[in-house]
XYZ file of C-alpha atoms in Angstrom:
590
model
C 137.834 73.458 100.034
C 136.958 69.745 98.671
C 134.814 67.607 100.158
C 134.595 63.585 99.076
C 130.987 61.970 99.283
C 130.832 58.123 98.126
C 128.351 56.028 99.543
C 126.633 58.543 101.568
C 129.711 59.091 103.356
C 131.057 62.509 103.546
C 134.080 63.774 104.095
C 134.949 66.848 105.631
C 138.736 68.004 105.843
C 138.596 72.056 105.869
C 137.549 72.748 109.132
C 136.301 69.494 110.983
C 138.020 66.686 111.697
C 137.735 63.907 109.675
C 135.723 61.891 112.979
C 132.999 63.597 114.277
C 131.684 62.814 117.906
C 128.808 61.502 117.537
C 125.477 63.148 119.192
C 124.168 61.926 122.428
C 120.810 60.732 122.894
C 119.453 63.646 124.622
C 121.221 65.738 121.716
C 119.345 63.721 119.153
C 116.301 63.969 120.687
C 115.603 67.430 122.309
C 113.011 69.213 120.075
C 113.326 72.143 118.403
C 111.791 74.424 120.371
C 114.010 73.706 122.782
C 116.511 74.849 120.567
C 115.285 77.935 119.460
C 114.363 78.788 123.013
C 118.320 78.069 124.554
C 119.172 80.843 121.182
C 117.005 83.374 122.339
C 113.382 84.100 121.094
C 113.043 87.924 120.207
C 110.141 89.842 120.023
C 109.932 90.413 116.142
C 109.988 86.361 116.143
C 106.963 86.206 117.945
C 105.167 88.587 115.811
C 106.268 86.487 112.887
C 105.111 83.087 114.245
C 101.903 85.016 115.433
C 100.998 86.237 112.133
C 102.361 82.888 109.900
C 100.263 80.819 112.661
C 96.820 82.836 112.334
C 97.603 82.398 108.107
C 98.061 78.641 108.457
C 95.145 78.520 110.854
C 92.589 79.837 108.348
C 93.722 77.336 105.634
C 93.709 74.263 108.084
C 90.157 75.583 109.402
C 88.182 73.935 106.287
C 91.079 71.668 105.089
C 90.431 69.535 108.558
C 86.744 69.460 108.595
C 86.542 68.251 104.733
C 89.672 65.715 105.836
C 87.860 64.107 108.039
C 84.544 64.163 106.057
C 85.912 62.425 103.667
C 87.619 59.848 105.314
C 84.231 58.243 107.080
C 84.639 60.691 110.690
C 82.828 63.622 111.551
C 83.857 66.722 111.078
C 85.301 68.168 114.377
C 87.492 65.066 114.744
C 89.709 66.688 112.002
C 89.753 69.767 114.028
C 90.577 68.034 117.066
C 93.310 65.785 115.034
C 94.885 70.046 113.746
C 94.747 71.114 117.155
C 95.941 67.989 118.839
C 98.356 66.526 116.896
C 99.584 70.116 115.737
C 100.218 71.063 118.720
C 102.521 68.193 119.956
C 103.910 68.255 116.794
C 105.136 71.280 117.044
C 106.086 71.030 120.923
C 108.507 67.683 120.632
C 109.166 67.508 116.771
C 112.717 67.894 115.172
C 111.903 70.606 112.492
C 111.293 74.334 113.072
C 108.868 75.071 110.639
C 106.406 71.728 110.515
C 102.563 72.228 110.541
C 101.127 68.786 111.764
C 97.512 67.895 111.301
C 95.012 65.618 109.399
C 96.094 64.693 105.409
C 94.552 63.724 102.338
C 96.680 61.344 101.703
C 95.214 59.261 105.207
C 91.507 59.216 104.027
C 92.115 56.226 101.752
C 93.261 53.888 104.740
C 91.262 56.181 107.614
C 87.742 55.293 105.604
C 88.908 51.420 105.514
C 89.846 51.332 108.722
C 86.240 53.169 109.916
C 84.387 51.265 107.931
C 85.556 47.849 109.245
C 86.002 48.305 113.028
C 84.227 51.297 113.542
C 85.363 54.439 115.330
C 86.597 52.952 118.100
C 88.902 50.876 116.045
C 90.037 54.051 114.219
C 91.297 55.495 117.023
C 92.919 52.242 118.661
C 95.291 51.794 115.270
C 95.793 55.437 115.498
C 96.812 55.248 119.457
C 99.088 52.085 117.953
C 100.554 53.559 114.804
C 101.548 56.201 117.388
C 103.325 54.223 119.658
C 105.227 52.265 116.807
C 106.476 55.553 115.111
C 107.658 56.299 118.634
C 109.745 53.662 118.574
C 110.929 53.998 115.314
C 112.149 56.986 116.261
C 114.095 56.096 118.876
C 115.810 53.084 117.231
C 116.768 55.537 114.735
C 114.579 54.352 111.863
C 114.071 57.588 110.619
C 117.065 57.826 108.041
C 115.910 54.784 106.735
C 112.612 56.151 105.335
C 114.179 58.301 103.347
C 115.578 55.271 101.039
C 112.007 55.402 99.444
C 112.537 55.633 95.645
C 111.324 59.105 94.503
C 109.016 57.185 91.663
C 107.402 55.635 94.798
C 106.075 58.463 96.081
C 104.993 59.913 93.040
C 103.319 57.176 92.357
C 101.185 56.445 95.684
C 100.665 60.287 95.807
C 99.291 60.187 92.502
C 96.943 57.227 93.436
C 95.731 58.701 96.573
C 94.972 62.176 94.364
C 92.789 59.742 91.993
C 90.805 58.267 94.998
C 90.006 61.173 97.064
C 88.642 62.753 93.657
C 86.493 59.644 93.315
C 85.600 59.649 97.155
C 84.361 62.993 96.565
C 81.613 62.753 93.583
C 79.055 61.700 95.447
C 78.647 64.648 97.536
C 80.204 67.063 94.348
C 77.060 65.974 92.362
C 74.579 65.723 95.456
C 73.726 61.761 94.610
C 71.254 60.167 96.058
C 72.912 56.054 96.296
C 70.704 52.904 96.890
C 72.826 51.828 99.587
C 76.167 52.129 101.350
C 79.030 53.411 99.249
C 81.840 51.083 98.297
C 85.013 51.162 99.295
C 86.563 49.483 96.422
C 86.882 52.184 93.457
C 85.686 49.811 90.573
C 82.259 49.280 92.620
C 82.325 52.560 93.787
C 81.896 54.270 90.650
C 79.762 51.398 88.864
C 77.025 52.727 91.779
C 77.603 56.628 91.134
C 77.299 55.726 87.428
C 73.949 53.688 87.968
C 72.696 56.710 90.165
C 74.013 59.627 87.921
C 70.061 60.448 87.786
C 70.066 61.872 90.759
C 72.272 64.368 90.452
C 71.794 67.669 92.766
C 72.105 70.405 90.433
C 72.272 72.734 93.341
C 75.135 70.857 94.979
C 76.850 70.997 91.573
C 76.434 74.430 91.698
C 77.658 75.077 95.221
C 80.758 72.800 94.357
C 82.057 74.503 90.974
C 81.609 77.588 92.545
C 83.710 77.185 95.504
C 86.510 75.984 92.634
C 85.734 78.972 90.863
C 86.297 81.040 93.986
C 89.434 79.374 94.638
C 91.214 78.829 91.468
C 90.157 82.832 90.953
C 91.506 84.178 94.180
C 94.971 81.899 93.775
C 95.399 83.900 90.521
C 94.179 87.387 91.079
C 94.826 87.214 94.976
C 97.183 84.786 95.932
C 97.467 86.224 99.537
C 94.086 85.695 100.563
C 92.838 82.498 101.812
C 91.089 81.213 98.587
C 89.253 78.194 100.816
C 87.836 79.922 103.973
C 86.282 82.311 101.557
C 85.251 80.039 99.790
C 83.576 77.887 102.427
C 82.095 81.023 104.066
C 80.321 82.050 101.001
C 79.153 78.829 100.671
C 77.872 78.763 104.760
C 76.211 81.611 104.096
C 74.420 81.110 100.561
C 73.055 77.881 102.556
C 71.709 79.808 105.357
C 70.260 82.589 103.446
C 68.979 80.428 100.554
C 67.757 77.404 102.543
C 69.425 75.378 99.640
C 68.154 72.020 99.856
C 71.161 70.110 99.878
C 73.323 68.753 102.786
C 75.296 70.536 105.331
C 77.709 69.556 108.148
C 74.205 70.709 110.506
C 72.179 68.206 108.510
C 74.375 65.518 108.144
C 76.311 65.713 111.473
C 74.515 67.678 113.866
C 77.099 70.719 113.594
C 80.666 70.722 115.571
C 81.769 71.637 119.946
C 82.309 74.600 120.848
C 85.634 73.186 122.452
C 87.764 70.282 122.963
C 85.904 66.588 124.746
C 87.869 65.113 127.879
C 90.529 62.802 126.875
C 89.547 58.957 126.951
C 91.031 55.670 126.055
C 89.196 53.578 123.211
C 88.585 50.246 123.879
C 90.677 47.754 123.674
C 91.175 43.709 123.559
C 94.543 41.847 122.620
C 92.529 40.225 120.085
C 91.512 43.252 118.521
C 94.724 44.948 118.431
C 96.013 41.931 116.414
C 92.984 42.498 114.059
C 93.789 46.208 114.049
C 98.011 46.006 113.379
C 98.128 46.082 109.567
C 96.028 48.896 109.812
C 98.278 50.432 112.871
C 101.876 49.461 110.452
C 99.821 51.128 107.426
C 99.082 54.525 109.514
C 102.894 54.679 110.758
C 104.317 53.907 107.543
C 102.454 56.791 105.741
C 102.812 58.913 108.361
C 106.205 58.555 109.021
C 106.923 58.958 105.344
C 104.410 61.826 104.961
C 105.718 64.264 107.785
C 109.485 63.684 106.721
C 108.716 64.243 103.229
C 107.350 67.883 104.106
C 110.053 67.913 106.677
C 112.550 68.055 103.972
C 110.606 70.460 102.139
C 110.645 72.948 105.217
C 114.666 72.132 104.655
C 114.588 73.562 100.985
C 112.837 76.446 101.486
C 115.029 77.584 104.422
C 118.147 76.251 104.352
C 117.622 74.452 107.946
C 118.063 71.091 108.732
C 115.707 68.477 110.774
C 116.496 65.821 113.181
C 114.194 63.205 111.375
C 114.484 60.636 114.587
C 113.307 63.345 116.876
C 110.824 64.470 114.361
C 109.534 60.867 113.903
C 109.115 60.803 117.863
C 107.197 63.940 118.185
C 104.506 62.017 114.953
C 104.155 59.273 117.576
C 103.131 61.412 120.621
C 101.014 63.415 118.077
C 99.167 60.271 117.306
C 98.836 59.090 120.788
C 97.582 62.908 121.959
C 95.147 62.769 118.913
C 93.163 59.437 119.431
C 93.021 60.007 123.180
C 90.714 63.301 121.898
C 88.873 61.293 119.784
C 91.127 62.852 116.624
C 91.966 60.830 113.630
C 95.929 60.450 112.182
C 97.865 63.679 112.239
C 101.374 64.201 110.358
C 103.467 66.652 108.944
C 101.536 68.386 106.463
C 103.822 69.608 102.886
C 101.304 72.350 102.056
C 100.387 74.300 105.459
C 104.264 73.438 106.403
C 104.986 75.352 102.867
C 102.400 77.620 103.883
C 103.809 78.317 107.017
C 107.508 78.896 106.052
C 106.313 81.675 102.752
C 103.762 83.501 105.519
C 106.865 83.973 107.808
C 106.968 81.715 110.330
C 110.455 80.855 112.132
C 110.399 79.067 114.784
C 107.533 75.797 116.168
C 106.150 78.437 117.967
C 104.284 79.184 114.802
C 102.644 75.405 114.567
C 101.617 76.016 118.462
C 99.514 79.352 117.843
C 98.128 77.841 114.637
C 96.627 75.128 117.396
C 95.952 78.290 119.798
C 94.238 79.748 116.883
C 92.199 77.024 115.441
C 90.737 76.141 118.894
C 89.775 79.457 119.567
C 87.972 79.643 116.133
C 85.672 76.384 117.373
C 85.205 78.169 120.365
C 83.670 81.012 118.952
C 82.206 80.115 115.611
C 80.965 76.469 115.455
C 77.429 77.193 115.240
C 77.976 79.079 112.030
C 79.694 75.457 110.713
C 76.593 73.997 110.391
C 75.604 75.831 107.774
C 78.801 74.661 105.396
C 77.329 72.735 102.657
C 79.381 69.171 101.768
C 79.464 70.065 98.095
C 81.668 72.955 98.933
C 83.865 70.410 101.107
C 83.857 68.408 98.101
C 84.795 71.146 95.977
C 87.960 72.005 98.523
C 89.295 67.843 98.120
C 88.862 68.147 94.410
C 91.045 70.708 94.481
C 93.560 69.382 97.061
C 93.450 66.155 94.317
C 94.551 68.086 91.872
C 97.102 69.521 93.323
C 98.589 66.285 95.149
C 98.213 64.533 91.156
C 102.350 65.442 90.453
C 101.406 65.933 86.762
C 105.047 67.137 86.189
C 106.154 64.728 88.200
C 104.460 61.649 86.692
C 105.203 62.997 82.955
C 109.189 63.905 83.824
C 109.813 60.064 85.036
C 107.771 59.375 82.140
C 109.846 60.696 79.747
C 113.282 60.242 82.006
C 113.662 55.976 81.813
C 111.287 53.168 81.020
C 112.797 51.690 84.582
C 111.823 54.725 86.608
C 107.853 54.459 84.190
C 107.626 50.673 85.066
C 107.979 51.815 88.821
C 105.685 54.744 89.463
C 102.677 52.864 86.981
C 102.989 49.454 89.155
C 103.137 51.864 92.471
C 100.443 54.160 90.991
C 98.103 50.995 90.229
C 98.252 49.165 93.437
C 97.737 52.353 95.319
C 94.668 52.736 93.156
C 93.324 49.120 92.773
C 94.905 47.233 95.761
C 96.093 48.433 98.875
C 98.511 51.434 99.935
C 100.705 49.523 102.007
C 101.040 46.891 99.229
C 102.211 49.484 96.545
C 104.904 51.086 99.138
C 106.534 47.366 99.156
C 105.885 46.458 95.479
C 107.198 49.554 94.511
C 110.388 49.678 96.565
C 111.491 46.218 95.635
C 111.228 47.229 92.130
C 113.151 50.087 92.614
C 115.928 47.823 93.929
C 115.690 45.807 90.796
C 116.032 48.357 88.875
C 119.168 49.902 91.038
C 120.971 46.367 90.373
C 120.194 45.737 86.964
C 121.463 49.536 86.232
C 124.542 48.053 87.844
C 124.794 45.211 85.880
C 124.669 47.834 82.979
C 127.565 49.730 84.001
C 129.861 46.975 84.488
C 129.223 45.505 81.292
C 130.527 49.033 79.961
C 133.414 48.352 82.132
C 134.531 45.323 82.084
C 137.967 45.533 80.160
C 139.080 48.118 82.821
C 141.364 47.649 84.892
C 140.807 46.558 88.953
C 143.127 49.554 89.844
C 144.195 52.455 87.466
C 148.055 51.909 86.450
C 150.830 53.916 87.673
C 151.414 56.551 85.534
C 154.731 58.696 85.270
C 154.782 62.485 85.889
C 155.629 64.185 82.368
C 156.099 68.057 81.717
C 153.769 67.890 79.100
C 151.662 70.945 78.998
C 148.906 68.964 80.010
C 149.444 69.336 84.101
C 149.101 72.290 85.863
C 150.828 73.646 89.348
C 149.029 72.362 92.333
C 147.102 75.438 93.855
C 146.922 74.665 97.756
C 144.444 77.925 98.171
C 141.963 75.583 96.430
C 141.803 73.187 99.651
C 141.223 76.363 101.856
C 139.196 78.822 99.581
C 136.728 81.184 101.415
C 134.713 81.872 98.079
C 134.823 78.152 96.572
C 133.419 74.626 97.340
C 134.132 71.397 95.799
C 132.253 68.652 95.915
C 133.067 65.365 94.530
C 130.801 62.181 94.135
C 131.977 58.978 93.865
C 130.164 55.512 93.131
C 126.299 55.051 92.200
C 124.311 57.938 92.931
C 120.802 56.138 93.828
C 117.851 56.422 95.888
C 119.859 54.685 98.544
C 122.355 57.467 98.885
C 120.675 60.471 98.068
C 119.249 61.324 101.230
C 123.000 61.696 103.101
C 124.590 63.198 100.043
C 121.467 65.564 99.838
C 121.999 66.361 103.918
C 125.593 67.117 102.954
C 124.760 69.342 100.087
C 122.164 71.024 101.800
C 125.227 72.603 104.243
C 126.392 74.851 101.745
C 124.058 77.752 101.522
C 125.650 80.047 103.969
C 128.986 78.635 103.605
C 130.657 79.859 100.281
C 129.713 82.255 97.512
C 129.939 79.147 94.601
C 129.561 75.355 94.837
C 131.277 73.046 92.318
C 130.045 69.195 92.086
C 132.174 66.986 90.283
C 130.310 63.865 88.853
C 133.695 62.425 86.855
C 133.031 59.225 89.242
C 129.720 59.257 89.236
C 129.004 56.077 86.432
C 124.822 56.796 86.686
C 122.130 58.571 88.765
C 118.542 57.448 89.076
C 115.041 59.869 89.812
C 115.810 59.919 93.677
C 119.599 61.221 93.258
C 118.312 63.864 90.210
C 115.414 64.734 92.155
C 117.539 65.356 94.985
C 120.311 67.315 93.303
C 117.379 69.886 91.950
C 116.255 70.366 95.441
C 120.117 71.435 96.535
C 119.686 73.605 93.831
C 116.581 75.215 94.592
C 118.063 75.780 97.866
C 121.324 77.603 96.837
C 119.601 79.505 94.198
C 117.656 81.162 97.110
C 120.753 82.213 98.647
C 122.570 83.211 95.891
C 124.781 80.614 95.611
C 125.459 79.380 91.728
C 126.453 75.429 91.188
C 128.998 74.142 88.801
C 128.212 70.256 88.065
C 131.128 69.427 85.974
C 132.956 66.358 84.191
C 128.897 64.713 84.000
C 128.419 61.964 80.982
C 125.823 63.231 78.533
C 123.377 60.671 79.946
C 123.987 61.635 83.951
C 123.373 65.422 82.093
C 120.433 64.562 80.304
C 118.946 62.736 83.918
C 119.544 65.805 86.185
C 118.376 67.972 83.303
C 115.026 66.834 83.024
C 114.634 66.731 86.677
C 114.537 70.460 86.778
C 118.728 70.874 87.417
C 118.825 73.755 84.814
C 118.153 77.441 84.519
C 119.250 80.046 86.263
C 122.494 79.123 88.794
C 122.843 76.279 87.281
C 125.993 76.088 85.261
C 127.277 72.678 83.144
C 131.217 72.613 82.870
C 133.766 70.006 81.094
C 136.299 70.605 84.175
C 136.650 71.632 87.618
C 139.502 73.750 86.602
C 137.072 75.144 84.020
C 134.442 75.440 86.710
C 136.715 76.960 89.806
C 138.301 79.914 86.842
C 134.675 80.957 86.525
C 133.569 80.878 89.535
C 136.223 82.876 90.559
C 136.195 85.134 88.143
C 132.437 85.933 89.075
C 133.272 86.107 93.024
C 136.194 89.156 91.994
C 133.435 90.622 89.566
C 130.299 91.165 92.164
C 132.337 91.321 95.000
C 131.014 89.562 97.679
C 128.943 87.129 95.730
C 129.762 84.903 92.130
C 126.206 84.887 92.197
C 124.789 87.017 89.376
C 122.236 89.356 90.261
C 118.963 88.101 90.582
């Protein structure tokens, strides 16, 4: 079979016709577990999504309360936020496998927005951000998000790692400050340096070790939740000990044993006009954040999402979660990835981790008071580090000084200016650099022709019989690209890709027309592969200049199932070969 993508458009001639119908409204927008209900929901799936739920429950249990913490709230209102907002989430969202809840990456713009209209204003931008995702999503702005530039969001999740580590040292070292704590990073840290004197050497203590504990049991014990046990140790060296440092008890007062009656915040029109750039902020972030992990559900399963429907459910989730006094939920990459390796199949999964985490309130909230805030602090330090994209940062480092202009500008403003501010910057440079890459290539091209001559058919050795079984081959896909393959197409060239896990036994991309790719389109090509390597499924990328090779290369397209070929002919032979050689699969054996 051969299948034609230029432009994001794709072509399908085996099977389909060439024009699709296209879905209705209700089709578009009728949640997954809708879906998975109408196929039929098995026992065994149930004890799946019962088990994968109860695993992500205990890793959102301490992740939401230090969330919160951190970004200027209390800590039940991250609980409320994972039990709220991941359970609509689940209920109305587009993806089978997303986990919604509270996210590092909010606590930058959550603490700005607390600390200049208060709580009350918190939740009114939340209540708003809600309601414009939910429109969004119903104009259909959802594929548009994914036109982000993938230096872009390595960049502003690189800044937000940076100042959630900084928002943490205060309570890491137990410092005692003169006065209120800056927002501002450059003040911030000029007061933790002037009051490094006071540093807590218990707190210190408490906060290594619950690293320690972590980074040990994700080594020697990967299975077992590293940061409960970690926080419960903690709990309980602070009751025992009586260490004299803060806890969520001292500091807070402790958590509910339960959920408070829904309320509306108030609300003026003047300060809703005060609060929308903090309302566009949320919804931008959070409509970027929960189809980001969206997408990463995809790759790990093979599945697809309806991002519109998705987007829809992040709006109701938002709504749901300020009206019980929660702070911004989204999708969530690491207890969605969490989620799909524990087992879970179906939203059901992301409803019983909701089940699960109110239950634990119910039951245990007096024994939260006794968590110190150094071990909090210990769990975001950790959570920075992980959301830093070392690799990442040095990979686009080393792949184009284009792609390194981009994620330092994004990585700055996110750090020094404003989140929102480094989103914009950064895309418009990424569109400068997509046209002056342009510009490039038709300089190289300029004394080619508009159209390709007619040439005459000569039995010179050099053409081979047409082989019609290659249009309809059962074991054999081909995929041709044509035209700049850039952060603007990646994401429906990427959806396209993403089809063929279950669908033939080898994939063959042919990049002959493909003049350059940026970060986005590699980044996106090593996720396909990812994805097909799971199932099996080796890729041929053939007829790919040495710099398009080099690109995709250090983007992580190599290794295993991965195969570089000067031909398609070259490319089909082989994977033939391999399909008549293992049988059912041209995989090799894993």
């Amino acid at each position: 079979m051969g299948t034609s993508i230029g432009g994001g458009f794709v072509d399908r001639f085996s099977k389909k016709p060439q024009s699709q119908p296209r879905p209705s409204f209700v089709e578009l927008f009728t949640p997954k577990l809708v879906t998975v209900l109408r196929e039929g929901y098995r026992f065994d799936d149930f004890r799946a999504d019962v088990i994968a739920g109860l695993v992500v429950a205990i890793v959102a249990l301490p992740l939401s309360m230090a969330i919160a913490v951190a970004s200027g709230a209390t800590p039940d209102r991250g609980l409320y936020t994972a039990i709220v907002g991941g359970f609509l989430i689940s209920v109305l969202g587009g993806s089978r496998f997303q986990i919604g809840g509270p996210a590092g990456a909010f606590i930058i713009l959550v603490a700005a927005t607390v600390d200049r209209h208060g709580i009350d204003g918190l939740l009114l931008a939340t209540m708003m951000a809600g309601a414009i995702m939910m429109i969004g999503g119903y104009l259909r702005l959802g594929t548009y998000i994914k036109f982000i530039p993938y230096p872009v969001t390595v960049g502003f999740t690189a800044g937000i790692a940076v100042i959630i580590f900084v928002s943490q040292l205060k309570d890491f070292f137990g410092l005692s400050l003169p006065g209120k704590e800056p927002g501002a990073i450059i003040p911030k840290l000029e007061m933790l340096w002037a009051s490094s004197d006071s540093v807590n050497s218990v707190a210190l203590a408490v906060a290594l070790g619950t690293i320690v504990i972590i980074a040990g049991l994700k080594k020697w014990r990967p299975s077992w939740p590293g940061m409960l046990i970690a926080v419960v140790l903690a709990a309980l060296a602070g009751a025992l000990l009586q260490l004299p440092i803060d806890s969520i008890g001292s500091r807070f007062g402790g958590i509910p044993q339960g959920l408070p009656m829904p309320r509306l915040p108030e609300f003026s029109l003047v300060k809703m006009q005060a609060l929308l750039p903090d309302a566009v902020a949320f919804a931008l972030l959070g409509s970027i954040e929960s189809l980001l992990s969206a997408v990463v559900a995809d790759g790990m399963t093979g599945r697809r999402h309806r991002s519109n429907c998705e987007l829809v459910a992040q709006g109701a989730a938002n709504i749901g979660s300020a009206l019980f006094g929660g702070i911004c939920a989204t999708g969530t990459i690491a207890r969605t990835a969490t989620n799909v390796r524990a087992g879970g199949r179906t939203p059901i999964a992301g409803i019983l981790h909701a089940v699960f985490l109110l239950s634990f309130i119910i039951v245990a909230a007096p024994l939260a008071s006794y968590i110190p805030l150094a071990a909090l602090a210990g769990i975001l330090v950790v959570i920075a580090w992980n959301m830093a994209e070392k690799h990442e940062f040095m990979t686009l480092a080393q792949s184009s000084r284009g792609d390194l202009v981009v994620v330092l500008v994004t990585f700055l403003l996110t750090v020094f200016r404003d989140l929102t501010e480094a989103i914009v910057v950064g895309f418009a440079l990424g569109a400068v650099l997509f046209i002056h890459r342009m510009t490039q290539v038709a300089a190289i091209e300029t004394e080619l022709p508009p159209a390709l001559d007619d040439v005459a058919d000569r039995a010179s050795g050099d053409r081979s019989h047409y082989d019609g079984h290659l249009a309809t081959d059962p074991d054999v896909v081909i995929y041709r690209i044509s035209g700049a393959f850039f952060f603007g197409t990646a994401a429906a060239i990427g959806a396209a890709l993403d089809r063929i896990g279950d669908q033939r036994n080898a994939v063959v991309i042919d990049f002959s027309a493909v003049p350059f790719v940026d970060s986005t389109a590699a980044n996106t090509i090593a996720g396909v592969a990812r994805s097909a390597h799971k199932h099996g499924v080796p890729i041929y990328i053939t007829t790919a200049s040495p710099t398009v090779q080099q690109l995709l290369m250090q983007h992580g397209v190599s290794g295993p199932g991965i195969n570089y070929r000067k031909s398609v002919a070259e490319a089909v032979a082989e994977a033939k070969s391999a399909v008549r050689e293992h049988g059912i699969s041209a995989a090799p054996a894993p």
